[in-house]
Tab-separated table of C-alpha atoms in Angstrom:
chain	number	residue	atom	x	y	z
A	74	MET	CA	-20.279	23.561	-74.672
A	75	ALA	CA	-19.076	23.046	-71.158
A	76	HIS	CA	-18.399	19.614	-70.130
A	77	ILE	CA	-21.074	18.666	-67.345
A	78	PHE	CA	-20.548	15.755	-65.197
A	79	ASN	CA	-24.272	14.624	-64.190
A	80	GLU	CA	-23.103	12.299	-61.265
A	81	PRO	CA	-22.333	14.174	-58.115
A	82	SER	CA	-18.814	14.028	-56.412
A	83	HIS	CA	-18.405	12.220	-53.281
A	84	THR	CA	-16.654	12.598	-49.924
A	85	PHE	CA	-15.095	10.100	-47.745
A	86	ASN	CA	-17.850	10.369	-45.332
A	87	GLU	CA	-20.403	8.793	-48.025
A	88	TYR	CA	-18.509	5.454	-48.211
A	89	LEU	CA	-17.829	2.368	-46.072
A	90	LEU	CA	-15.769	-0.455	-46.469
A	91	ILE	CA	-17.232	-3.893	-46.636
A	92	PRO	CA	-15.313	-6.715	-44.650
A	93	GLY	CA	-13.586	-9.319	-46.492
A	94	TYR	CA	-12.046	-12.558	-45.519
A	95	SER	CA	-9.675	-12.568	-42.668
A	96	SER	CA	-7.019	-15.273	-42.611
A	97	GLU	CA	-5.276	-16.358	-39.452
A	98	GLU	CA	-2.440	-14.159	-40.399
A	99	CYS	CA	-4.647	-10.952	-40.526
A	100	GLN	CA	-3.632	-9.610	-37.059
A	101	PRO	CA	-2.759	-5.995	-36.686
A	102	GLN	CA	1.010	-6.622	-35.596
A	103	ASN	CA	1.270	-8.262	-38.998
A	104	VAL	CA	0.373	-5.356	-40.923
A	105	SER	CA	2.941	-3.356	-42.717
A	106	LEU	CA	2.048	0.279	-43.554
A	107	LYS	CA	5.257	1.084	-45.650
A	108	THR	CA	4.502	3.046	-48.681
A	109	PRO	CA	6.405	4.760	-51.730
A	110	LEU	CA	7.001	8.541	-51.153
A	111	VAL	CA	8.523	9.085	-54.851
A	112	LYS	CA	7.982	7.493	-58.195
A	113	PHE	CA	10.055	4.272	-59.145
A	114	LYS	CA	10.156	2.054	-62.116
A	115	LYS	CA	8.531	-1.304	-62.364
A	116	GLY	CA	10.857	-3.907	-60.538
A	117	GLU	CA	12.797	-1.356	-58.781
A	118	GLU	CA	12.532	0.122	-55.274
A	119	PRO	CA	11.778	3.669	-54.793
A	120	ALA	CA	14.361	6.115	-53.649
A	121	LEU	CA	12.251	7.209	-50.722
A	122	SER	CA	9.599	5.405	-48.860
A	123	LEU	CA	7.350	6.248	-45.678
A	124	ASN	CA	7.171	3.691	-42.872
A	125	ILE	CA	3.560	5.074	-42.294
A	126	PRO	CA	1.405	6.706	-44.864
A	127	LEU	CA	1.140	10.030	-43.081
A	128	VAL	CA	2.697	13.604	-44.067
A	129	SER	CA	1.944	16.752	-42.535
A	130	ALA	CA	0.833	19.789	-44.515
A	131	VAL	CA	2.814	22.673	-45.891
A	132	MET	CA	1.231	25.266	-43.429
A	133	GLN	CA	2.611	27.758	-40.913
A	134	ALA	CA	0.332	26.276	-38.258
A	135	VAL	CA	1.405	22.594	-38.989
A	136	SER	CA	4.839	21.891	-40.060
A	137	ASP	CA	8.001	23.418	-38.491
A	138	ASP	CA	11.287	21.522	-37.371
A	139	GLY	CA	9.529	20.353	-34.271
A	140	MET	CA	6.725	18.803	-35.934
A	141	ALA	CA	9.186	17.340	-38.586
A	142	VAL	CA	11.228	15.529	-35.753
A	143	ALA	CA	8.055	14.337	-33.990
A	144	LEU	CA	6.656	12.696	-37.035
A	145	ALA	CA	9.800	11.300	-38.531
A	146	ARG	CA	10.219	9.460	-35.147
A	147	GLU	CA	6.776	7.683	-35.934
A	148	GLY	CA	7.740	6.893	-39.427
A	149	GLY	CA	6.061	9.781	-41.368
A	150	CYS	CA	7.401	12.863	-43.015
A	151	SER	CA	6.738	16.776	-42.544
A	152	PHE	CA	6.873	19.293	-45.370
A	153	ILE	CA	8.221	22.488	-43.687
A	154	TYR	CA	6.184	25.358	-44.598
A	155	GLY	CA	7.613	27.659	-47.363
A	156	SER	CA	5.882	30.958	-46.480
A	157	GLN	CA	8.637	32.091	-44.653
A	158	THR	CA	12.180	33.487	-45.701
A	159	ILE	CA	14.238	31.198	-47.563
A	160	GLU	CA	16.966	31.677	-44.701
A	161	SER	CA	14.587	30.482	-42.012
A	162	GLN	CA	13.086	27.713	-43.805
A	163	ALA	CA	16.567	26.385	-44.667
A	164	ALA	CA	17.483	26.633	-41.068
A	165	MET	CA	14.503	24.546	-40.025
A	166	VAL	CA	15.496	21.831	-42.431
A	167	ARG	CA	19.027	21.936	-41.127
A	168	ARG	CA	18.072	21.602	-37.429
A	169	VAL	CA	15.995	18.549	-38.354
A	170	LYS	CA	18.960	17.106	-40.251
A	171	ASN	CA	21.308	17.775	-37.388
A	172	TYR	CA	18.907	16.509	-34.574
A	173	LYS	CA	18.982	12.975	-35.505
A	174	ALA	CA	22.790	12.862	-36.412
A	175	GLY	CA	22.936	13.229	-32.640
A	176	PHE	CA	24.882	16.446	-32.468
A	177	VAL	CA	22.186	18.801	-31.574
A	178	PRO	CA	22.917	22.616	-31.527
A	179	SER	CA	21.960	24.081	-28.107
A	180	ASP	CA	18.790	25.993	-27.833
A	181	SER	CA	18.961	26.723	-24.038
A	182	ASN	CA	21.889	29.014	-23.308
A	183	LEU	CA	22.887	31.212	-20.255
A	184	SER	CA	25.647	33.418	-18.985
A	185	ALA	CA	27.261	33.132	-15.539
A	186	ASN	CA	25.540	36.340	-14.442
A	187	ASP	CA	22.096	35.018	-15.177
A	188	THR	CA	19.852	34.117	-12.310
A	189	LEU	CA	17.750	31.365	-11.191
A	190	ALA	CA	14.799	33.405	-12.350
A	191	ASP	CA	16.265	33.267	-15.930
A	192	VAL	CA	16.742	29.565	-15.672
A	193	LEU	CA	13.219	28.938	-14.825
A	194	ALA	CA	11.981	31.168	-17.540
A	195	LEU	CA	14.162	29.621	-20.037
A	196	LYS	CA	12.905	26.002	-18.980
A	197	GLU	CA	9.372	27.290	-19.573
A	198	LYS	CA	10.218	28.529	-22.857
A	199	THR	CA	12.130	25.592	-24.314
A	200	GLY	CA	10.952	22.847	-22.097
A	201	HIS	CA	14.638	21.744	-21.744
A	202	SER	CA	16.214	21.187	-18.304
A	203	THR	CA	19.849	21.117	-19.769
A	204	MET	CA	21.329	24.425	-20.231
A	205	ALA	CA	24.696	25.460	-21.502
A	206	VAL	CA	26.497	28.426	-19.549
A	207	THR	CA	28.904	30.181	-21.954
A	208	GLU	CA	30.955	33.318	-21.559
A	209	ASP	CA	28.687	35.530	-23.795
A	210	GLY	CA	25.478	33.414	-23.397
A	211	THR	CA	25.174	32.328	-26.982
A	212	ALA	CA	24.895	28.675	-28.247
A	213	ASN	CA	28.534	28.752	-29.632
A	214	GLY	CA	30.192	30.774	-26.842
A	215	ARG	CA	33.240	29.570	-24.831
A	216	LEU	CA	31.755	26.803	-22.377
A	217	VAL	CA	32.018	27.787	-18.708
A	218	GLY	CA	29.491	25.521	-17.101
A	219	LEU	CA	26.328	23.503	-17.229
A	220	VAL	CA	22.854	23.805	-15.519
A	221	THR	CA	20.623	20.664	-15.135
A	222	GLY	CA	17.753	20.030	-12.761
A	223	ARG	CA	20.005	18.465	-10.427
A	224	ASP	CA	21.722	21.828	-9.804
A	225	TYR	CA	18.943	23.814	-8.216
A	226	ARG	CA	16.032	23.360	-5.942
A	227	VAL	CA	13.399	26.288	-6.325
A	228	SER	CA	11.933	25.844	-2.824
A	229	ARG	CA	15.321	26.307	-1.256
A	230	MET	CA	16.871	28.978	-3.330
A	231	ASP	CA	16.316	32.695	-3.951
A	232	GLU	CA	15.426	33.343	-7.701
A	233	ASN	CA	18.059	36.114	-7.723
A	234	GLU	CA	20.892	33.615	-6.987
A	235	LYS	CA	23.292	33.798	-9.875
A	236	VAL	CA	24.023	30.908	-12.106
A	237	VAL	CA	27.593	30.882	-11.421
A	238	ASP	CA	26.945	30.047	-7.840
A	239	PHE	CA	25.108	26.715	-8.602
A	240	MET	CA	26.205	25.545	-12.191
A	241	THR	CA	28.534	22.740	-12.677
A	242	PRO	CA	31.705	24.341	-13.458
A	243	PHE	CA	33.569	23.671	-16.655
A	244	ASP	CA	36.521	21.862	-14.966
A	245	LYS	CA	33.923	19.303	-13.485
A	246	LEU	CA	32.284	18.598	-16.942
A	247	VAL	CA	33.213	15.508	-19.183
A	248	CYS	CA	33.173	16.926	-22.642
A	249	GLY	CA	33.795	15.476	-26.149
A	250	HIS	CA	36.041	16.939	-28.779
A	251	LYS	CA	34.739	18.315	-32.210
A	252	ASP	CA	36.161	15.271	-34.239
A	253	ILE	CA	34.298	12.673	-32.022
A	254	THR	CA	32.051	10.119	-33.488
A	255	LEU	CA	28.491	9.483	-32.483
A	256	LYS	CA	29.507	6.146	-31.303
A	257	GLU	CA	32.538	7.363	-29.154
A	258	ALA	CA	30.032	10.011	-27.724
A	259	ASN	CA	27.452	7.463	-26.941
A	260	ASP	CA	30.250	5.341	-25.059
A	261	ILE	CA	31.477	8.138	-23.033
A	262	ILE	CA	27.582	9.126	-21.961
A	263	TRP	CA	27.075	5.443	-20.828
A	264	GLU	CA	30.594	5.016	-19.237
A	265	ASN	CA	30.017	8.286	-17.273
A	266	LYS	CA	26.358	7.755	-16.496
A	267	LEU	CA	25.680	11.201	-18.298
A	268	ASN	CA	22.392	12.604	-19.523
A	269	ALA	CA	24.000	14.879	-21.913
A	270	LEU	CA	27.595	15.339	-23.413
A	271	PRO	CA	28.745	18.883	-24.570
A	272	ILE	CA	30.965	18.820	-27.744
A	273	ILE	CA	33.455	21.608	-27.729
A	274	ASP	CA	36.145	22.947	-30.291
A	275	ASP	CA	40.095	23.506	-29.561
A	276	ASP	CA	38.971	26.884	-27.730
A	277	ASN	CA	36.431	25.310	-25.761
A	278	ARG	CA	33.495	26.755	-27.677
A	279	LEU	CA	30.297	24.897	-27.552
A	280	LEU	CA	29.368	23.177	-30.831
A	281	TYR	CA	26.575	20.709	-29.866
A	282	PHE	CA	25.073	18.441	-27.233
A	283	VAL	CA	24.730	14.511	-27.724
A	284	PHE	CA	21.728	13.266	-25.410
A	285	ARG	CA	21.328	9.905	-23.985
A	286	LYS	CA	17.561	10.271	-24.810
A	287	ASP	CA	18.491	10.141	-28.500
A	288	TYR	CA	20.409	6.895	-28.273
A	289	GLU	CA	17.470	5.427	-26.607
A	290	SER	CA	14.813	6.833	-28.779
A	291	ARG	CA	15.418	4.270	-31.461
A	292	LYS	CA	14.279	1.415	-29.077
A	293	SER	CA	11.080	3.350	-28.406
A	294	ASN	CA	10.691	4.321	-32.085
A	295	PRO	CA	11.317	1.332	-34.197
A	296	ASN	CA	9.822	2.917	-37.344
A	297	GLU	CA	11.816	6.063	-37.340
A	298	LEU	CA	12.307	7.358	-40.879
A	299	LEU	CA	16.008	7.994	-41.471
A	300	ASP	CA	18.138	8.601	-44.424
A	301	GLU	CA	21.443	6.750	-45.187
A	302	SER	CA	23.447	8.672	-42.563
A	303	LYS	CA	20.834	7.884	-39.966
A	304	ARG	CA	19.280	11.321	-39.963
A	305	TYR	CA	15.590	12.031	-39.790
A	306	VAL	CA	13.956	12.480	-43.341
A	307	VAL	CA	12.359	15.957	-43.914
A	308	GLY	CA	10.464	17.739	-46.794
A	309	ALA	CA	9.973	21.333	-47.444
A	310	GLY	CA	7.378	23.246	-49.421
A	311	ILE	CA	8.319	25.488	-52.286
A	312	ASN	CA	6.342	27.909	-54.540
A	313	THR	CA	6.416	28.723	-58.350
A	314	ARG	CA	7.609	32.190	-57.630
A	315	ASP	CA	11.305	32.005	-55.992
A	316	PHE	CA	12.002	28.379	-56.629
A	317	ALA	CA	15.433	29.360	-58.293
A	318	GLU	CA	16.800	30.821	-54.919
A	319	ARG	CA	14.620	28.783	-52.475
A	320	VAL	CA	15.536	25.130	-53.953
A	321	PRO	CA	19.378	25.463	-53.743
A	322	ALA	CA	19.242	26.712	-50.101
A	323	LEU	CA	16.960	23.799	-49.169
A	324	ILE	CA	19.293	21.367	-50.997
A	325	GLU	CA	22.330	22.820	-49.291
A	326	ALA	CA	20.561	22.386	-45.788
A	327	GLY	CA	19.896	18.720	-46.490
A	328	VAL	CA	16.201	18.485	-47.560
A	329	ASP	CA	15.144	15.043	-48.651
A	330	VAL	CA	12.153	15.844	-50.849
A	331	LEU	CA	10.365	19.071	-51.924
A	332	CYS	CA	6.791	19.683	-52.476
A	333	ILE	CA	5.297	22.415	-54.819
A	334	ASP	CA	2.633	24.085	-52.569
A	335	SER	CA	-0.083	25.530	-54.633
A	336	SER	CA	-3.797	26.023	-54.760
A	337	GLU	CA	-4.046	24.456	-58.004
A	338	GLY	CA	-1.520	22.257	-59.749
A	339	TYR	CA	-2.764	21.886	-63.363
A	340	SER	CA	-0.729	24.981	-64.556
A	341	ALA	CA	2.170	25.930	-66.686
A	342	TRP	CA	3.770	27.521	-63.386
A	343	GLN	CA	4.117	23.835	-62.009
A	344	ALA	CA	5.616	22.740	-65.023
A	345	ASN	CA	8.025	25.345	-65.268
A	346	THR	CA	9.340	24.868	-61.760
A	347	ILE	CA	9.759	20.979	-62.355
A	348	ALA	CA	11.567	21.798	-65.568
A	349	TRP	CA	13.852	24.175	-63.786
A	350	ILE	CA	14.720	21.646	-61.200
A	351	ARG	CA	15.334	18.882	-63.523
A	352	GLU	CA	17.498	21.153	-65.566
A	353	HIS	CA	19.756	21.966	-62.548
A	354	TYR	CA	19.644	18.857	-60.644
A	355	GLY	CA	18.285	15.966	-62.706
A	356	ASP	CA	16.348	13.403	-61.043
A	357	THR	CA	18.451	13.645	-57.933
A	358	VAL	CA	16.036	16.077	-56.470
A	359	LYS	CA	12.743	14.641	-55.568
A	360	VAL	CA	9.753	17.155	-55.992
A	361	GLY	CA	6.083	16.571	-55.633
A	362	ALA	CA	3.222	18.593	-57.500
A	363	GLY	CA	-0.253	19.386	-57.053
A	364	ASN	CA	-2.986	19.793	-56.335
A	365	VAL	CA	-5.162	18.259	-58.927
A	366	VAL	CA	-8.778	16.429	-58.827
A	367	ASP	CA	-8.874	14.654	-61.998
A	368	GLY	CA	-7.092	12.318	-64.535
A	369	GLU	CA	-6.042	15.003	-66.837
A	370	GLY	CA	-4.477	16.958	-64.132
A	371	PHE	CA	-2.499	13.688	-62.976
A	372	ARG	CA	-1.316	13.151	-66.492
A	373	PHE	CA	-0.127	16.763	-66.947
A	374	LEU	CA	2.004	16.745	-63.750
A	375	ALA	CA	3.249	13.085	-64.592
A	376	GLU	CA	4.483	14.116	-67.872
A	377	ALA	CA	5.959	17.333	-66.350
A	378	GLY	CA	8.220	15.072	-64.100
A	379	ALA	CA	6.577	15.109	-60.642
A	380	ASP	CA	7.679	12.465	-58.191
A	381	PHE	CA	4.461	12.357	-56.441
A	382	ILE	CA	1.147	14.224	-57.149
A	383	LYS	CA	-1.284	15.488	-54.544
A	384	ILE	CA	-5.102	15.275	-54.717
A	385	GLY	CA	-7.576	17.812	-53.348
A	386	ILE	CA	-9.088	21.230	-53.830
A	387	GLY	CA	-11.282	22.883	-51.376
A	388	GLY	CA	-11.602	19.794	-49.053
A	389	GLY	CA	-9.554	20.943	-46.204
A	390	SER	CA	-11.255	22.022	-42.847
A	391	ILE	CA	-10.067	25.602	-43.086
A	392	CYS	CA	-10.233	26.032	-46.918
A	393	ILE	CA	-12.920	28.165	-48.566
A	394	THR	CA	-11.829	27.788	-52.208
A	395	ARG	CA	-15.117	26.192	-53.158
A	396	GLU	CA	-16.977	28.940	-51.480
A	397	GLN	CA	-14.982	31.700	-52.902
A	398	LYS	CA	-14.245	30.505	-56.392
A	399	GLY	CA	-16.837	27.574	-57.026
A	400	ILE	CA	-14.023	25.180	-58.077
A	401	GLY	CA	-13.078	21.785	-56.400
A	402	ARG	CA	-14.378	18.281	-56.163
A	403	GLY	CA	-15.404	15.931	-53.803
A	404	GLN	CA	-12.154	14.368	-52.087
A	405	ALA	CA	-13.327	10.764	-52.563
A	406	THR	CA	-14.407	11.185	-56.145
A	407	ALA	CA	-11.137	12.857	-56.914
A	408	THR	CA	-9.115	10.096	-55.396
A	409	ILE	CA	-10.855	7.297	-57.115
A	410	GLU	CA	-10.294	9.128	-60.383
A	411	VAL	CA	-6.699	9.895	-59.948
A	412	ALA	CA	-6.093	6.565	-58.871
A	413	GLU	CA	-7.291	5.154	-61.982
A	414	ALA	CA	-5.166	7.399	-63.902
A	415	ARG	CA	-1.995	6.689	-61.814
A	416	ASP	CA	-2.608	2.748	-62.517
A	417	ALA	CA	-3.063	3.532	-66.439
A	418	TYR	CA	-0.073	5.561	-66.428
A	419	PHE	CA	1.998	2.791	-64.909
A	420	LYS	CA	0.504	-0.064	-67.160
A	421	GLU	CA	1.447	2.395	-70.086
A	422	THR	CA	4.869	3.561	-68.921
A	423	GLY	CA	6.184	1.100	-66.105
A	424	ILE	CA	6.563	4.237	-64.006
A	425	TYR	CA	4.684	4.294	-60.586
A	426	ILE	CA	3.943	7.721	-59.474
A	427	PRO	CA	2.509	7.767	-55.785
A	428	ILE	CA	-0.583	10.097	-55.015
A	429	CYS	CA	-1.232	11.772	-52.011
A	430	SER	CA	-4.819	12.471	-50.740
A	431	ASP	CA	-4.716	15.916	-49.245
A	432	GLY	CA	-7.696	17.314	-47.398
A	433	GLY	CA	-11.166	15.903	-46.417
A	434	ILE	CA	-10.235	13.675	-43.674
A	435	VAL	CA	-12.633	14.161	-40.808
A	436	HIS	CA	-12.570	10.788	-39.044
A	437	ASP	CA	-9.568	8.421	-38.554
A	438	TYR	CA	-11.517	5.712	-40.830
A	439	HIS	CA	-11.320	8.349	-43.609
A	440	MET	CA	-7.472	7.608	-43.690
A	441	THR	CA	-8.147	3.924	-44.436
A	442	LEU	CA	-10.724	4.822	-47.046
A	443	ALA	CA	-8.430	7.099	-48.874
A	444	LEU	CA	-5.734	4.449	-48.927
A	445	ALA	CA	-8.290	1.643	-50.137
A	446	MET	CA	-9.277	4.246	-52.937
A	447	GLY	CA	-5.814	4.307	-54.164
A	448	SER	CA	-4.028	6.983	-52.352
A	449	ASP	CA	-0.393	6.075	-51.418
A	450	PHE	CA	-0.271	8.282	-48.410
A	451	ILE	CA	-2.234	11.193	-46.845
A	452	MET	CA	-1.471	14.771	-46.088
A	453	LEU	CA	-3.067	16.215	-42.982
A	454	GLY	CA	-3.250	19.485	-41.515
A	455	ARG	CA	-6.238	19.857	-39.020
A	456	TYR	CA	-5.194	16.466	-37.739
A	457	PHE	CA	-1.555	17.419	-36.775
A	458	SER	CA	-2.305	21.109	-35.767
A	459	ARG	CA	-3.985	19.774	-32.652
A	460	PHE	CA	-0.737	18.338	-31.162
A	461	ASP	CA	1.731	19.555	-28.711
A	462	GLU	CA	4.428	19.548	-31.505
A	463	SER	CA	2.581	21.953	-33.965
A	464	PRO	CA	4.090	25.428	-33.893
A	465	THR	CA	0.916	27.238	-32.775
A	466	ASN	CA	-0.211	28.481	-29.298
A	467	LYS	CA	-2.369	26.491	-27.005
A	468	VAL	CA	-5.232	28.697	-25.637
A	469	ASN	CA	-8.027	28.386	-23.122
A	470	ILE	CA	-11.467	29.110	-24.853
A	471	ASN	CA	-14.368	28.923	-22.423
A	472	GLY	CA	-12.601	26.269	-20.313
A	473	GLN	CA	-11.468	24.106	-23.121
A	474	TYR	CA	-7.808	23.931	-24.347
A	475	MET	CA	-7.536	24.686	-28.092
A	476	LYS	CA	-4.847	25.145	-30.633
A	477	GLU	CA	-4.717	28.061	-33.016
A	478	TYR	CA	-5.080	26.867	-36.750
A	479	TRP	CA	-5.173	28.788	-39.862
A	480	GLY	CA	-5.084	28.133	-43.661
A	481	GLU	CA	-2.295	29.320	-46.069
A	482	GLY	CA	-5.030	31.217	-48.088
A	483	SER	CA	-5.865	33.315	-45.061
A	484	ALA	CA	-5.069	36.829	-44.362
A	485	ARG	CA	-3.104	35.763	-41.411
A	486	ALA	CA	-0.710	33.489	-43.494
A	487	ARG	CA	-0.370	36.052	-46.324
A	488	ASN	CA	0.915	33.297	-48.438
A	489	TRP	CA	0.280	34.906	-51.681
A	490	GLN	CA	2.949	32.895	-53.483
A	491	ARG	CA	0.927	29.896	-53.451
A	492	TYR	CA	-1.560	31.151	-55.686
A	493	ASP	CA	-0.271	31.269	-59.417
A	494	LEU	CA	-2.678	33.672	-60.942
A	495	GLY	CA	-1.818	37.311	-61.125
A	496	GLY	CA	1.304	39.156	-60.220
A	497	ASP	CA	0.216	41.386	-57.049
A	498	LYS	CA	2.232	40.492	-53.891
A	499	LYS	CA	-1.024	40.318	-51.769
A	500	LEU	CA	-4.140	38.150	-51.463
A	501	SER	CA	-7.003	39.609	-53.544
A	502	PHE	CA	-9.283	37.468	-51.347
A	503	GLU	CA	-9.101	35.021	-48.883
A	504	GLU	CA	-9.279	31.177	-49.588
A	505	GLY	CA	-8.675	30.060	-46.000
A	506	VAL	CA	-9.850	30.898	-42.521
A	507	ASP	CA	-8.294	31.657	-39.113
A	508	SER	CA	-9.665	29.259	-36.482
A	509	TYR	CA	-9.105	27.037	-33.460
A	510	VAL	CA	-9.256	23.164	-33.081
A	511	PRO	CA	-9.506	21.263	-29.968
A	512	TYR	CA	-6.085	20.406	-28.191
A	513	ALA	CA	-5.477	16.657	-28.382
A	514	GLY	CA	-2.070	16.150	-26.693
A	515	SER	CA	0.994	14.414	-27.983
A	516	LEU	CA	1.585	13.421	-31.573
A	517	LYS	CA	2.841	10.021	-30.573
A	518	ASP	CA	-0.247	8.898	-28.791
A	519	ASN	CA	-2.822	10.203	-31.268
A	520	VAL	CA	-0.854	8.772	-34.257
A	521	GLY	CA	-0.400	5.476	-32.471
A	522	LEU	CA	-4.191	5.224	-31.896
A	523	SER	CA	-4.926	6.268	-35.587
A	524	LEU	CA	-2.736	3.719	-36.954
A	525	SER	CA	-4.063	1.022	-34.706
A	526	LYS	CA	-7.522	1.565	-36.159
A	527	MET	CA	-6.026	1.564	-39.630
A	528	LYS	CA	-4.389	-1.607	-39.036
A	529	HIS	CA	-7.392	-3.184	-37.544
A	530	THR	CA	-9.693	-2.127	-40.325
A	531	MET	CA	-7.190	-3.675	-42.854
A	532	CYS	CA	-7.279	-6.880	-41.214
A	533	ASN	CA	-11.091	-6.770	-41.396
A	534	CYS	CA	-10.571	-6.355	-45.264
A	535	GLY	CA	-8.052	-9.289	-45.346
A	536	ALA	CA	-5.230	-7.239	-46.153
A	537	LEU	CA	-1.733	-7.044	-44.669
A	538	THR	CA	-0.232	-4.039	-46.876
A	539	ILE	CA	-1.534	-1.002	-48.319
A	540	ALA	CA	-1.058	-2.598	-51.907
A	541	GLU	CA	-3.159	-5.574	-50.794
A	542	LEU	CA	-5.826	-3.286	-49.460
A	543	GLN	CA	-6.015	-1.267	-52.756
A	544	GLU	CA	-6.430	-4.569	-54.536
A	545	LYS	CA	-8.919	-6.471	-52.204
A	546	ALA	CA	-11.034	-3.503	-50.788
A	547	LYS	CA	-14.611	-3.527	-51.428
A	548	ILE	CA	-16.237	0.015	-51.051
A	549	GLN	CA	-19.727	0.855	-50.675
A	550	LEU	CA	-21.476	4.117	-51.464
A	551	VAL	CA	-23.965	4.607	-48.555
A	552	SER	CA	-27.087	6.769	-48.061
A	553	ALA	CA	-27.624	9.640	-45.804
A	554	THR	CA	-29.636	7.461	-43.388
A	555	SER	CA	-26.889	4.815	-43.337
A	556	ILE	CA	-24.607	7.579	-42.274
A	557	VAL	CA	-26.798	8.494	-39.486
A	558	GLU	CA	-27.171	4.828	-38.375
A	559	GLY	CA	-23.516	4.436	-38.402
A	560	GLY	CA	-23.202	6.229	-35.321
A	561	ALA	CA	-24.671	6.143	-31.850
A	562	HIS	CA	-28.501	6.551	-32.268
A	563	ASP	CA	-31.652	6.033	-30.471
A	564	VAL	CA	-30.030	5.937	-27.038
A	565	LEU	CA	-29.257	8.540	-24.382
A	566	LEU	CA	-25.569	8.974	-23.942
A	567	LYS	CA	-24.016	9.099	-20.507
A	568	ASP	CA	-22.145	12.124	-19.660
A	569	SER	CA	-18.553	11.372	-20.623
A	570	SER	CA	-17.281	13.607	-17.725
A	571	ASN	CA	-18.883	11.356	-15.169
A	572	SER	CA	-18.721	7.878	-16.636
A	573	GLY	CA	-15.421	8.002	-18.367
A	574	ASN	CA	-16.907	6.786	-21.711
A	575	ARG	CA	-17.851	8.461	-25.007
């Protein structure tokens, strides 16, 4: 007979945190959000940790190299989507690793015969005002000049004027040689009051740029997540189909951590994928697995060798797995049970395997609840898809700016590789939708606000670390009436467009 759970599963929205004693030390500026990303033995430090407990989802509409750089600056990690060619995914990883190294490949390139109109179009496309002028107009051509915003004035120039007539020519440029160190490059930048330093080889071919803003970014981003070489940490999604070809390419590109992207992780395919990675790379390559929703699934992936384990089936805003297949579980209930299994496994083996709550986050406070329930970090899709840094288009819908957002299980994504059952290279039916989400601006501003709320809530619970929150948190299941009572009620709200208040 089937095993039937008589108690309903619950979502984050059905719980509240009860305040605990707050000492004088319980102030937001004293809160640490550092958390382990991969497993470690008792008494040892994890090989990888996050400075904030947020990672971006393995999705086409969320995690490319631009998102990875922006999130790493804030202390989190992106998992670059795997539903693309191996070559293009590896290239994204490589761009992230090169970016923080300070030596940035040029993505805004012109030839001397291009015009001011081409300059303006390129600036509109890339958002960058520093443009290399090379003989062939490529990123690695022979450098003949440089165009910056100081070299032209749109109001005073004809858009047909050629770049050669207003660029700063090569003989007037200060350049660095290919063997230069980052420190030496930064010294040249400061001594010559430059915003950008081109790095060239013996034949004057452009290799990279070093930018002043990268030197300054460390001061404005103290939580940056960096590897031992001071490069941004970046993850990548893999599937259980082409891992034997994809994993080596990602490792060669410099990826720090992998994540098996699958609709359901309690499967032989995931165990086989992890076993292959362990056979060829041992424990040096870190790989997360999932998703699961109960203790049995956690134990299976833990014994298979996963470095972290993701929780959640059907809880994402664009996921319709529960509607289509009738499988899944309320995200809060799943998180609580898997956290209990994680703690039991740690007590039994001395190995701590971080768990990641993936899906079901609607409000910022749900993040803190997920952590209090035992999650070590949180994977977010919709949340990050709203920002400038996500790779999707910003569109105007009935006067409101929106961002496109679609699920990996949608026909638009065509990501059949993440579904382990069956061999057809197509989606038999959709498990995700194609949608829009309200545009929210920059990642930095939004993440900063969300983390501020998280820190304040932790202080209300008397906790200064995530581990302390998990130990001290008092969590209450609430009624439907309590949920209504928790918002504004029995008042007439002012028009936010007139009052400036919400």
